[in-house]
Coordinates of N, CA, C and O in Angstrom, one line a residue:
M1 N 7.0 -22.6 4.5 CA 6.3 -22.8 3.2 C 4.9 -23.8 3.4 O 4.8 -24.7 4.4
P2 N 4.1 -23.7 3.3 CA 2.9 -24.1 3.1 C 3.0 -26.1 2.5 O 4.5 -26.3 1.8
T3 N 2.6 -26.5 3.6 CA 2.7 -27.7 3.1 C 1.4 -28.9 2.7 O 0.4 -28.2 3.5
G4 N 1.4 -29.9 2.1 CA 0.0 -30.7 2.7 C -1.2 -30.1 2.1 O -1.1 -30.0 1.1
K5 N -2.2 -30.1 2.7 CA -3.5 -29.7 2.1 C -3.3 -27.9 2.2 O -4.3 -27.5 1.5
N6 N -2.4 -27.1 2.3 CA -2.4 -26.1 2.2 C -1.5 -25.9 0.7 O -1.4 -24.7 0.1
L7 N -1.1 -26.7 0.0 CA -0.2 -26.8 -1.4 C -1.8 -27.0 -1.9 O -2.8 -27.4 -2.4
P8 N -1.5 -25.5 -3.1 CA -2.1 -25.9 -4.8 C -2.5 -27.2 -5.2 O -1.0 -27.7 -5.1
T9 N -3.4 -27.5 -5.9 CA -3.4 -29.1 -6.8 C -2.9 -28.6 -8.1 O -2.4 -29.6 -9.0
Y10 N -2.9 -27.6 -8.5 CA -1.8 -26.5 -9.2 C -1.6 -25.7 -9.3 O -2.3 -24.8 -8.8
T11 N -0.6 -25.2 -9.8 CA 0.2 -24.1 -10.1 C 0.5 -23.4 -11.4 O 0.3 -24.3 -12.4
V12 N 1.2 -22.6 -11.8 CA 1.2 -22.0 -13.3 C 2.5 -23.0 -14.0 O 3.4 -23.8 -12.9
P13 N 2.7 -23.5 -15.3 CA 3.7 -24.2 -15.9 C 5.3 -23.4 -15.2 O 5.5 -22.4 -14.9
S14 N 5.9 -24.8 -14.8 CA 7.3 -24.3 -14.7 C 7.6 -24.1 -13.5 O 8.6 -24.0 -12.5
L15 N 6.6 -23.7 -12.3 CA 6.7 -23.5 -10.7 C 6.3 -24.5 -10.2 O 5.2 -25.8 -10.8
T16 N 6.3 -25.4 -9.0 CA 6.5 -26.6 -8.3 C 5.1 -26.2 -7.8 O 5.1 -24.7 -7.1
P17 N 4.8 -26.7 -7.1 CA 3.3 -26.6 -5.9 C 3.9 -25.8 -5.0 O 3.2 -24.9 -4.4
E18 N 4.8 -26.4 -4.4 CA 5.6 -25.4 -3.2 C 5.7 -24.2 -3.4 O 5.5 -23.0 -2.9
D19 N 6.9 -24.0 -4.9 CA 6.8 -22.3 -5.1 C 5.6 -21.7 -5.3 O 5.5 -20.6 -4.3
G20 N 4.7 -22.5 -5.7 CA 3.6 -21.6 -6.3 C 2.4 -21.0 -4.8 O 2.1 -19.8 -5.0
A21 N 2.4 -22.1 -3.6 CA 2.1 -21.9 -2.7 C 2.9 -20.6 -2.0 O 2.3 -19.7 -1.7
K22 N 4.4 -20.7 -1.6 CA 5.1 -20.0 -1.6 C 5.1 -18.5 -2.3 O 4.7 -17.5 -1.2
V23 N 4.9 -18.2 -3.5 CA 4.5 -17.0 -3.8 C 3.3 -16.5 -4.1 O 2.7 -15.6 -3.5
A24 N 2.1 -17.2 -3.4 CA 0.7 -17.0 -3.1 C 0.8 -16.5 -1.5 O -0.1 -15.3 -1.4
A25 N 1.6 -16.8 -0.8 CA 1.9 -16.4 0.7 C 2.2 -14.9 0.2 O 1.6 -14.2 1.6
I26 N 3.2 -14.6 -0.2 CA 3.9 -13.5 -0.1 C 2.9 -12.4 -0.8 O 2.6 -11.3 -0.2
L27 N 2.1 -13.1 -2.1 CA 0.9 -11.7 -2.4 C -0.1 -12.4 -1.7 O -0.4 -10.6 -1.5
Q28 N -0.5 -12.6 -0.4 CA -1.1 -12.3 0.5 C -0.8 -11.2 1.3 O -2.0 -10.6 1.3
D29 N 0.1 -11.3 1.8 CA 0.5 -10.3 2.8 C 0.2 -9.0 1.9 O -0.1 -8.3 2.3
R30 N 0.8 -8.8 0.7 CA 0.6 -7.5 -0.6 C -0.8 -7.1 -0.5 O -0.9 -6.5 -0.1
L31 N -1.9 -7.9 -0.8 CA -3.0 -8.4 -1.1 C -3.7 -7.5 0.2 O -4.4 -6.7 -0.1
N32 N -3.4 -8.1 1.8 CA -4.0 -7.2 3.0 C -3.5 -5.9 2.7 O -4.2 -5.0 2.9
S33 N -2.2 -5.7 2.6 CA -1.4 -4.1 2.8 C -1.9 -3.4 1.7 O -2.8 -2.3 2.2
L34 N -2.8 -3.9 0.4 CA -3.0 -3.1 -0.7 C -4.5 -2.5 -0.4 O -5.1 -1.1 -0.7
T35 N -5.2 -3.6 0.2 CA -6.4 -3.8 0.7 C -6.4 -2.9 1.8 O -7.2 -1.5 1.8
D36 N -5.5 -2.1 2.5 CA -6.0 -1.4 3.9 C -5.4 -0.7 3.5 O -5.8 0.7 3.8
L37 N -4.3 -0.3 2.4 CA -4.2 1.0 2.0 C -5.5 1.9 1.1 O -5.5 3.2 0.9
H38 N -6.0 0.8 0.1 CA -7.1 1.5 -0.9 C -8.2 2.2 0.2 O -8.5 3.7 0.5
L39 N -8.5 1.2 1.4 CA -9.2 2.1 2.8 C -9.0 3.1 3.3 O -9.4 4.2 3.3
T40 N -7.7 2.6 3.8 CA -7.2 4.7 4.3 C -6.9 5.7 3.5 O -7.3 6.3 3.5
L41 N -6.7 5.2 1.9 CA -6.8 6.4 1.2 C -8.2 7.2 1.3 O -8.2 8.5 1.3
K42 N -9.2 6.4 0.9 CA -10.5 6.8 1.3 C -11.1 7.2 2.2 O -11.6 8.4 1.8
H43 N -10.5 6.7 3.1 CA -10.6 7.5 4.5 C -9.5 9.0 4.8 O -10.6 9.5 5.4
V44 N -9.0 9.1 4.3 CA -8.6 10.4 4.3 C -9.1 11.2 3.6 O -9.5 12.4 3.7
H45 N -9.6 11.1 2.2 CA -10.5 11.7 0.9 C -11.5 11.9 1.9 O -12.0 13.2 1.7
W46 N -11.7 11.1 2.6 CA -13.5 11.8 3.4 C -13.4 12.6 4.5 O -14.1 13.2 4.8
N47 N -11.8 12.6 4.9 CA -11.6 13.4 6.6 C -10.3 14.5 6.2 O -10.3 15.0 7.7
V48 N -10.1 15.2 5.3 CA -9.6 16.2 5.0 C -10.3 17.4 4.9 O -11.1 17.5 4.6
V49 N -9.9 18.6 6.0 CA -10.0 19.7 5.7 C -9.0 20.4 5.9 O -8.1 20.8 6.1
G50 N -9.6 21.7 5.6 CA -8.5 23.0 5.8 C -8.0 23.4 4.5 O -8.3 23.4 3.0
P51 N -7.0 24.4 4.4 CA -6.7 24.9 3.4 C -5.9 23.9 2.4 O -5.5 22.4 2.8
H52 N -6.3 23.8 0.7 CA -5.8 22.6 -0.1 C -7.1 21.9 -0.2 O -6.6 20.3 -0.4
F53 N -7.9 21.6 0.8 CA -9.0 20.4 0.9 C -9.0 20.1 -0.3 O -8.6 19.0 -0.6
I54 N -9.0 20.8 -1.5 CA -9.8 20.4 -2.7 C -8.8 19.9 -3.5 O -9.0 18.6 -3.9
A55 N -7.5 20.3 -3.4 CA -6.1 19.5 -4.6 C -6.3 18.3 -3.5 O -5.9 17.1 -4.3
V56 N -5.7 17.8 -2.1 CA -5.7 16.9 -1.7 C -6.9 15.8 -1.9 O -6.6 14.4 -1.9
H57 N -8.0 16.6 -1.5 CA -9.2 15.1 -1.9 C -9.6 15.1 -3.1 O -9.7 13.7 -3.4
E58 N -9.3 15.5 -4.5 CA -9.3 15.3 -5.5 C -8.0 14.1 -6.3 O -7.8 13.5 -7.0
M59 N -6.6 14.5 -5.5 CA -5.8 14.1 -5.4 C -5.6 12.4 -5.1 O -4.9 11.3 -5.7
L60 N -6.3 12.3 -3.9 CA -6.5 10.9 -3.9 C -7.5 10.1 -4.2 O -7.3 8.7 -4.6
D61 N -8.5 10.6 -5.0 CA -9.5 9.7 -5.7 C -8.6 8.6 -7.1 O -8.7 7.7 -6.9
P62 N -7.7 9.1 -8.2 CA -6.8 8.6 -8.5 C -6.0 7.1 -7.8 O -5.8 6.2 -8.6
Q63 N -5.5 7.9 -6.6 CA -4.8 6.9 -5.8 C -5.7 5.7 -5.4 O -4.8 4.7 -5.5
V64 N -7.1 5.9 -4.8 CA -7.9 5.1 -4.3 C -7.8 4.0 -5.3 O -8.1 2.8 -5.5
D65 N -8.6 4.4 -6.7 CA -8.6 3.3 -8.0 C -7.9 2.5 -8.3 O -7.6 1.1 -8.4
A66 N -6.6 3.5 -8.8 CA -4.9 2.7 -8.9 C -4.5 1.3 -7.7 O -4.7 0.5 -8.3
V67 N -4.8 2.2 -6.7 CA -4.6 1.1 -5.5 C -5.8 -0.1 -5.4 O -5.3 -1.4 -5.3
R68 N -7.0 0.2 -5.6 CA -7.6 -1.0 -5.7 C -7.2 -1.9 -7.1 O -7.9 -3.4 -6.3
L69 N -7.1 -1.8 -7.8 CA -6.7 -2.2 -8.9 C -5.2 -3.1 -9.0 O -5.6 -4.2 -9.2
M70 N -4.6 -2.7 -8.1 CA -3.7 -2.9 -7.3 C -3.5 -4.4 -6.8 O -3.4 -5.8 -7.1
A71 N -4.5 -4.7 -5.9 CA -5.5 -5.4 -5.1 C -5.9 -6.5 -5.7 O -5.8 -7.7 -6.0
D72 N -7.1 -6.1 -7.0 CA -7.6 -6.9 -7.9 C -6.6 -7.7 -8.6 O -6.2 -9.3 -8.8
D73 N -5.4 -7.3 -9.3 CA -4.2 -7.9 -9.9 C -3.6 -9.0 -9.2 O -3.2 -9.9 -9.2
V74 N -3.2 -8.3 -7.7 CA -2.6 -9.5 -7.0 C -3.7 -10.5 -6.3 O -2.8 -11.7 -6.5
A75 N -4.8 -10.5 -6.2 CA -5.7 -11.4 -5.8 C -5.6 -12.2 -7.0 O -5.8 -13.3 -7.0
E76 N -5.6 -11.8 -8.3 CA -6.0 -12.6 -9.4 C -4.6 -14.0 -9.5 O -4.9 -14.7 -10.0
R77 N -3.6 -12.5 -9.3 CA -2.2 -14.1 -9.4 C -2.3 -14.8 -8.8 O -1.8 -15.7 -8.7
I78 N -3.2 -14.9 -7.1 CA -2.9 -15.6 -6.4 C -3.8 -16.2 -6.4 O -3.3 -18.0 -6.5
A79 N -4.7 -16.5 -7.3 CA -5.6 -17.6 -7.6 C -5.0 -18.1 -9.0 O -5.5 -19.6 -9.3
T80 N -4.4 -17.5 -10.0 CA -3.7 -18.0 -10.9 C -2.7 -19.0 -10.4 O -2.4 -20.0 -11.1
L81 N -1.7 -18.5 -9.3 CA -0.7 -19.7 -8.7 C -1.6 -20.9 -8.3 O -1.4 -21.6 -7.9
G82 N -2.9 -20.7 -8.4 CA -3.7 -22.4 -7.5 C -4.0 -21.8 -6.1 O -4.8 -22.7 -5.7
G83 N -3.6 -20.3 -5.3 CA -3.9 -20.2 -4.6 C -5.3 -19.5 -4.1 O -6.0 -20.0 -5.1
E84 N -6.3 -19.4 -3.1 CA -6.8 -19.3 -2.6 C -6.7 -17.3 -2.4 O -6.7 -17.3 -0.8
P85 N -7.1 -16.3 -2.8 CA -7.3 -14.8 -2.4 C -8.4 -15.0 -1.1 O -9.3 -15.1 -1.5
V86 N -7.7 -14.4 -0.1 CA -8.7 -13.9 1.4 C -8.9 -12.2 1.0 O -7.7 -11.9 1.5
G87 N -9.5 -11.8 1.1 CA -10.1 -10.5 1.1 C -11.0 -9.8 1.9 O -11.7 -8.8 1.9
T88 N -11.4 -10.7 3.3 CA -12.5 -10.3 4.0 C -11.8 -9.7 4.9 O -10.9 -9.6 5.6
P89 N -12.5 -8.4 5.8 CA -12.2 -7.7 7.1 C -11.3 -8.2 7.9 O -10.1 -7.8 8.0
G90 N -12.2 -9.3 8.3 CA -11.3 -9.8 9.3 C -10.5 -10.8 9.1 O -9.4 -10.8 9.9
A91 N -9.9 -11.4 8.2 CA -8.8 -12.1 7.4 C -7.7 -11.1 7.5 O -6.6 -11.2 8.4
L92 N -8.2 -9.6 7.0 CA -7.0 -8.8 7.1 C -6.7 -8.4 8.3 O -5.3 -8.1 8.6
V93 N -7.5 -7.9 9.0 CA -7.2 -7.4 10.7 C -6.4 -8.7 11.5 O -5.6 -8.5 12.1
A94 N -6.6 -9.6 11.3 CA -6.0 -11.0 12.0 C -4.5 -11.2 11.2 O -3.8 -11.1 12.0
A95 N -4.5 -10.7 10.2 CA -3.2 -10.8 9.3 C -2.3 -9.9 9.4 O -1.0 -10.0 9.2
R96 N -2.6 -8.7 9.4 CA -2.1 -7.6 9.4 C -1.0 -7.5 10.5 O -1.0 -8.1 12.0
T97 N 0.3 -7.0 10.2 CA 1.2 -6.4 11.5 C 1.3 -5.2 11.9 O 2.5 -4.9 12.2
W98 N 0.8 -3.8 11.3 CA 0.8 -2.9 11.1 C -0.2 -2.0 11.7 O -1.6 -3.0 12.4
E99 N -0.2 -1.3 12.7 CA -1.6 -0.7 13.3 C -2.1 0.1 12.4 O -2.1 0.2 11.0
D100 N -3.7 0.1 13.0 CA -5.0 0.6 12.0 C -4.5 2.1 12.2 O -3.7 3.0 12.8
Y101 N -5.0 3.0 10.7 CA -4.6 4.4 10.8 C -5.2 5.0 11.7 O -6.8 4.8 11.9
S102 N -4.2 6.0 12.3 CA -4.9 7.0 13.6 C -5.7 7.7 13.4 O -5.9 8.4 14.3
L103 N -5.5 8.7 12.4 CA -6.6 10.0 12.6 C -7.2 9.7 11.5 O -8.0 9.3 11.2
G104 N -8.4 10.7 12.4 CA -9.6 10.6 11.7 C -9.8 12.1 11.4 O -9.0 12.3 10.4
R105 N -10.8 13.1 11.5 CA -11.2 14.0 10.8 C -10.0 15.1 11.5 O -9.4 15.9 12.4
A106 N -9.1 15.4 10.2 CA -7.5 16.3 10.2 C -7.2 16.9 9.5 O -7.9 17.2 8.1
T107 N -6.4 18.4 9.1 CA -6.1 19.2 8.1 C -5.8 18.2 7.2 O -4.8 17.5 7.4
T108 N -5.3 18.8 5.9 CA -4.7 18.5 4.8 C -3.6 17.7 5.0 O -2.5 16.9 4.8
I109 N -2.8 19.2 5.9 CA -1.2 18.9 6.0 C -0.7 17.8 6.9 O 0.2 16.4 7.0
E110 N -1.6 17.6 7.9 CA -1.5 16.5 9.2 C -1.7 14.8 8.6 O -1.0 14.1 8.3
H111 N -3.1 14.7 7.6 CA -3.0 13.6 7.2 C -2.0 13.7 6.0 O -1.6 12.2 5.6
L112 N -1.4 14.4 5.2 CA 0.0 14.1 4.3 C 1.3 13.6 5.1 O 1.6 12.5 4.6
G113 N 1.0 14.5 6.0 CA 2.0 13.5 7.0 C 1.9 12.0 7.3 O 3.1 11.7 7.4
A114 N 0.9 11.9 7.9 CA 0.8 10.7 8.1 C 0.8 9.4 6.6 O 1.1 8.6 7.3
L115 N -0.1 10.1 5.6 CA 0.2 9.0 4.8 C 1.6 9.3 4.3 O 2.3 8.0 3.3
D116 N 2.6 10.2 4.4 CA 4.2 9.3 3.9 C 4.6 8.4 5.1 O 5.2 7.6 4.5
E117 N 4.2 8.2 6.0 CA 4.7 7.1 7.1 C 4.3 5.7 6.7 O 5.0 4.9 6.1
V118 N 2.6 5.9 5.9 CA 2.0 5.1 5.5 C 2.2 4.0 4.4 O 2.9 3.0 4.0
Y119 N 2.7 5.4 3.1 CA 3.7 5.1 1.9 C 4.8 4.2 2.5 O 5.2 3.5 1.8
Q120 N 5.4 5.1 3.0 CA 7.2 4.0 3.2 C 6.9 2.6 4.0 O 7.9 2.2 3.2
G121 N 5.8 2.4 4.5 CA 5.8 0.8 5.0 C 5.5 0.1 3.8 O 5.8 -1.0 3.8
V122 N 4.0 0.3 3.3 CA 3.7 -0.5 2.3 C 4.9 -0.4 1.0 O 5.2 -1.6 0.8
I123 N 5.6 0.9 0.9 CA 6.3 0.6 -0.2 C 7.7 -0.2 0.3 O 8.1 -1.1 -0.6
T124 N 8.0 -0.4 1.6 CA 9.6 -1.2 2.4 C 9.3 -2.0 2.0 O 9.6 -3.4 1.3
A125 N 7.4 -2.7 2.5 CA 7.4 -4.2 2.6 C 7.0 -4.4 1.0 O 7.3 -6.0 0.5
H126 N 6.6 -3.8 0.2 CA 6.7 -4.4 -1.9 C 7.7 -4.3 -2.0 O 8.1 -5.6 -2.5
R127 N 8.8 -3.8 -1.4 CA 10.0 -4.3 -2.4 C 10.6 -5.5 -1.4 O 11.7 -5.8 -2.3
A128 N 10.5 -5.7 -0.6 CA 10.9 -7.1 -0.2 C 10.5 -8.1 -0.4 O 11.2 -9.2 -0.8
A129 N 8.8 -7.9 -0.8 CA 8.1 -9.1 -2.0 C 8.5 -8.9 -3.4 O 8.9 -10.4 -3.8
A130 N 9.0 -7.9 -3.6 CA 9.5 -8.0 -5.2 C 11.1 -9.0 -4.8 O 11.7 -9.7 -5.7
D131 N 11.7 -8.5 -4.2 CA 13.4 -9.3 -3.7 C 13.4 -10.6 -3.6 O 13.6 -11.6 -3.8
A132 N 11.9 -11.1 -2.9 CA 11.6 -12.3 -1.9 C 10.9 -13.5 -3.6 O 11.1 -14.7 -3.9
T133 N 10.6 -12.4 -4.4 CA 10.4 -13.2 -6.0 C 10.9 -13.4 -6.7 O 10.4 -14.1 -7.9
A134 N 12.1 -12.2 -6.8 CA 12.9 -12.3 -8.1 C 12.7 -13.7 -8.3 O 13.1 -13.6 -9.7
E135 N 13.7 -14.6 -7.6 CA 13.9 -15.7 -8.2 C 13.3 -16.8 -8.3 O 13.3 -17.8 -8.8
L136 N 11.4 -16.5 -7.6 CA 10.8 -17.7 -7.8 C 10.1 -17.8 -8.8 O 9.5 -18.3 -10.0
D137 N 9.8 -16.4 -9.5 CA 8.2 -16.1 -10.8 C 8.7 -14.4 -11.1 O 8.3 -13.8 -10.8
D138 N 8.9 -14.8 -12.1 CA 9.4 -13.7 -13.0 C 8.0 -12.7 -13.2 O 7.8 -11.3 -13.5
V139 N 6.5 -13.7 -13.5 CA 5.4 -12.5 -13.6 C 5.5 -12.1 -12.7 O 4.9 -10.7 -12.2
T140 N 4.9 -12.7 -11.3 CA 4.8 -12.3 -9.9 C 5.8 -10.6 -9.5 O 5.4 -10.0 -9.1
N141 N 6.9 -10.8 -9.7 CA 8.2 -10.0 -9.8 C 8.2 -9.0 -10.7 O 7.8 -7.6 -10.2
D142 N 7.6 -8.8 -11.7 CA 6.9 -7.6 -12.7 C 5.7 -7.5 -12.5 O 5.4 -6.2 -12.4
L143 N 5.1 -7.6 -11.7 CA 3.3 -7.6 -11.4 C 4.1 -6.4 -10.2 O 3.4 -5.7 -9.7
L144 N 4.7 -6.7 -9.1 CA 5.1 -6.1 -7.8 C 5.8 -5.1 -8.1 O 5.7 -3.8 -7.7
I145 N 6.9 -5.0 -9.3 CA 7.6 -4.0 -9.5 C 6.6 -2.8 -9.9 O 7.2 -1.6 -10.0
G146 N 5.6 -3.3 -11.1 CA 5.0 -2.3 -11.6 C 3.9 -1.4 -10.5 O 3.7 -0.7 -10.8
N147 N 3.7 -2.3 -9.0 CA 3.1 -1.7 -8.6 C 3.6 -1.1 -7.9 O 3.6 0.5 -7.7
L148 N 5.0 -1.3 -7.6 CA 5.8 -0.3 -6.9 C 6.3 1.2 -7.7 O 6.3 2.4 -7.0
R149 N 6.1 1.0 -8.6 CA 6.2 2.3 -9.8 C 4.9 3.6 -9.3 O 5.3 4.5 -8.9
E150 N 3.7 2.9 -9.0 CA 2.9 3.6 -9.0 C 2.7 4.2 -7.7 O 2.7 5.2 -7.5
L151 N 3.2 3.2 -6.9 CA 3.3 3.6 -5.4 C 4.5 4.8 -5.0 O 3.6 5.3 -4.2
E152 N 5.3 4.6 -5.5 CA 6.4 5.3 -5.4 C 6.0 7.0 -5.9 O 6.3 7.7 -5.6
Q153 N 5.0 6.8 -7.1 CA 4.8 8.1 -7.6 C 3.5 8.6 -6.7 O 3.7 10.1 -6.6
F154 N 2.9 7.8 -6.2 CA 2.1 8.6 -5.2 C 2.5 8.9 -4.4 O 2.0 10.3 -3.6
H155 N 3.7 8.7 -3.7 CA 4.0 8.6 -2.3 C 4.7 10.3 -2.9 O 4.9 11.0 -1.8
W156 N 5.4 10.5 -3.8 CA 6.1 11.5 -4.4 C 4.8 12.6 -4.0 O 5.2 13.7 -3.7
F157 N 4.0 12.4 -4.7 CA 2.8 13.0 -4.8 C 2.6 13.5 -3.5 O 2.4 14.9 -3.0
V158 N 2.7 13.0 -2.7 CA 2.3 13.0 -1.1 C 3.4 14.2 -0.2 O 3.2 15.2 0.6
R159 N 4.7 13.7 -0.8 CA 6.0 14.1 0.0 C 6.2 15.7 -1.0 O 6.5 16.5 -0.3
A160 N 5.2 15.8 -2.2 CA 5.7 17.2 -2.4 C 5.3 18.5 -1.8 O 5.4 19.3 -1.5
H161 N 4.3 18.0 -0.9 CA 3.6 18.7 -0.1 C 4.3 18.7 1.2 O 3.5 19.8 2.0
L162 N 4.8 17.8 1.5 CA 5.4 18.1 2.7 C 7.4 18.8 2.6 O 7.5 18.9 3.5
E163 N 7.5 19.3 1.4 CA 9.0 19.4 1.1 C 9.4 20.6 0.8 O 8.1 21.4 0.6
S164 N 10.2 21.6 1.6 CA 10.6 22.8 1.4 C 11.6 22.7 0.2 O 11.8 21.9 -0.4
S165 N 10.9 24.1 0.1 CA 12.3 24.7 -1.2 C 13.3 24.4 -1.0 O 14.3 24.2 -2.3
A166 N 14.0 23.9 -0.1 CA 15.1 23.2 0.0 C 15.5 22.0 0.0 O 16.6 21.3 0.1
G167 N 14.3 21.5 -0.2 CA 14.0 19.6 -0.3 C 14.3 19.2 0.7 O 14.5 18.1 1.2
E168 N 14.1 19.8 2.0 CA 14.0 19.1 3.2 C 12.6 18.5 3.2 O 12.2 19.4 3.3
L169 N 12.4 17.3 4.0 CA 10.9 16.8 4.5 C 10.4 17.4 5.7 O 11.4 17.0 6.6
S170 N 9.3 18.0 6.3 CA 8.7 18.5 7.6 C 8.4 16.7 8.0 O 8.9 17.4 9.3
T171 N 8.5 16.1 7.5 CA 8.4 14.3 8.2 C 9.7 13.6 8.8 O 9.5 12.6 9.1
S172 N 10.9 14.8 8.2 CA 12.1 13.6 8.5 C 12.1 13.0 9.7 O 11.6 13.8 10.9
G173 N 12.7 12.4 10.0 CA 12.8 11.5 11.4 C 11.4 11.0 12.3 O 11.6 10.5 13.3
A174 N 10.1 11.2 11.6 CA 9.3 11.1 12.1 C 9.2 9.5 12.0 O 9.5 8.7 11.2
T175 N 8.3 8.5 13.1 CA 8.5 7.0 13.3 C 7.1 6.4 12.8 O 7.2 5.3 12.9
T176 N 6.4 7.3 13.4 CA 4.7 7.4 13.6 C 3.9 7.7 12.8 O 4.1 9.2 12.5
E177 N 2.6 7.7 12.2 CA 1.8 8.2 11.9 C 1.4 9.8 11.9 O 1.4 10.6 11.9
V178 N 0.9 9.8 13.6 CA 0.9 10.9 14.6 C 2.3 11.3 14.8 O 1.9 12.9 14.5
D179 N 3.2 11.3 14.8 CA 5.0 11.8 15.1 C 4.8 12.6 13.4 O 4.8 13.4 13.5
A180 N 4.6 12.2 12.3 CA 4.8 12.7 11.4 C 3.5 13.8 10.9 O 3.8 14.8 10.3
A181 N 2.2 13.5 11.3 CA 0.9 14.2 11.2 C 1.8 15.6 12.1 O 1.2 16.9 11.4
R182 N 2.0 15.2 13.3 CA 2.6 16.6 13.9 C 3.6 17.5 13.6 O 3.7 18.7 13.3
A183 N 4.4 16.6 12.7 CA 5.6 17.5 12.6 C 5.3 17.9 11.2 O 6.1 19.5 11.4
A184 N 4.5 17.3 10.3 CA 3.9 18.5 9.0 C 3.3 19.7 9.6 O 2.9 20.6 8.8
R185 N 2.6 19.6 10.4 CA 1.3 20.5 11.3 C 2.2 21.6 11.6 O 1.9 22.9 11.8
E186 N 2.9 21.3 12.4 CA 4.2 22.3 13.3 C 5.3 22.9 11.8 O 5.5 23.9 12.2
A187 N 5.3 22.2 11.1 CA 6.2 22.9 10.0 C 5.6 23.8 9.0 O 6.0 24.8 8.0
G188 N 4.3 23.4 8.7 CA 3.3 24.4 8.4 C 3.1 25.3 8.2 O 2.9 26.5 8.5

């Protein structure tokens, strides 16, 4: 928990500066994740090739825009709590606990397989953040739950390309982006 000089001089009514700082720290992690996701989605948008290129290329732009807006909302909530949102590339790279997206130019199905893993990680961490804020701050919790609604829908859009008519995911059992991309390619 932040102490001393890391505490905000003010926060929202009914929260202590300690709780405001705690919620802001949780949100900073989400800001890093959303910023990374926004950039990853744009990278995929630029690098998909092959069959279904235009469908996937165009499917990703609204996701990019929505995730960028989510990041902005999270950053503004950090500031509202009296914190300082940090959005520099160096700070993001230094703070992240996940590896950089590993695919460059690849087929649509490979990128979608890898994005399945990306979305799983982002959504799992977002749910943990929502749980962590549930007792601390209703407004932040509501913000995160709203993000989850959209993130889970975008994940569904990605998974629809990976699902067989029997309801099985080609990426089932994969634990890395590369494994998921390979599984999606081999199933396709």
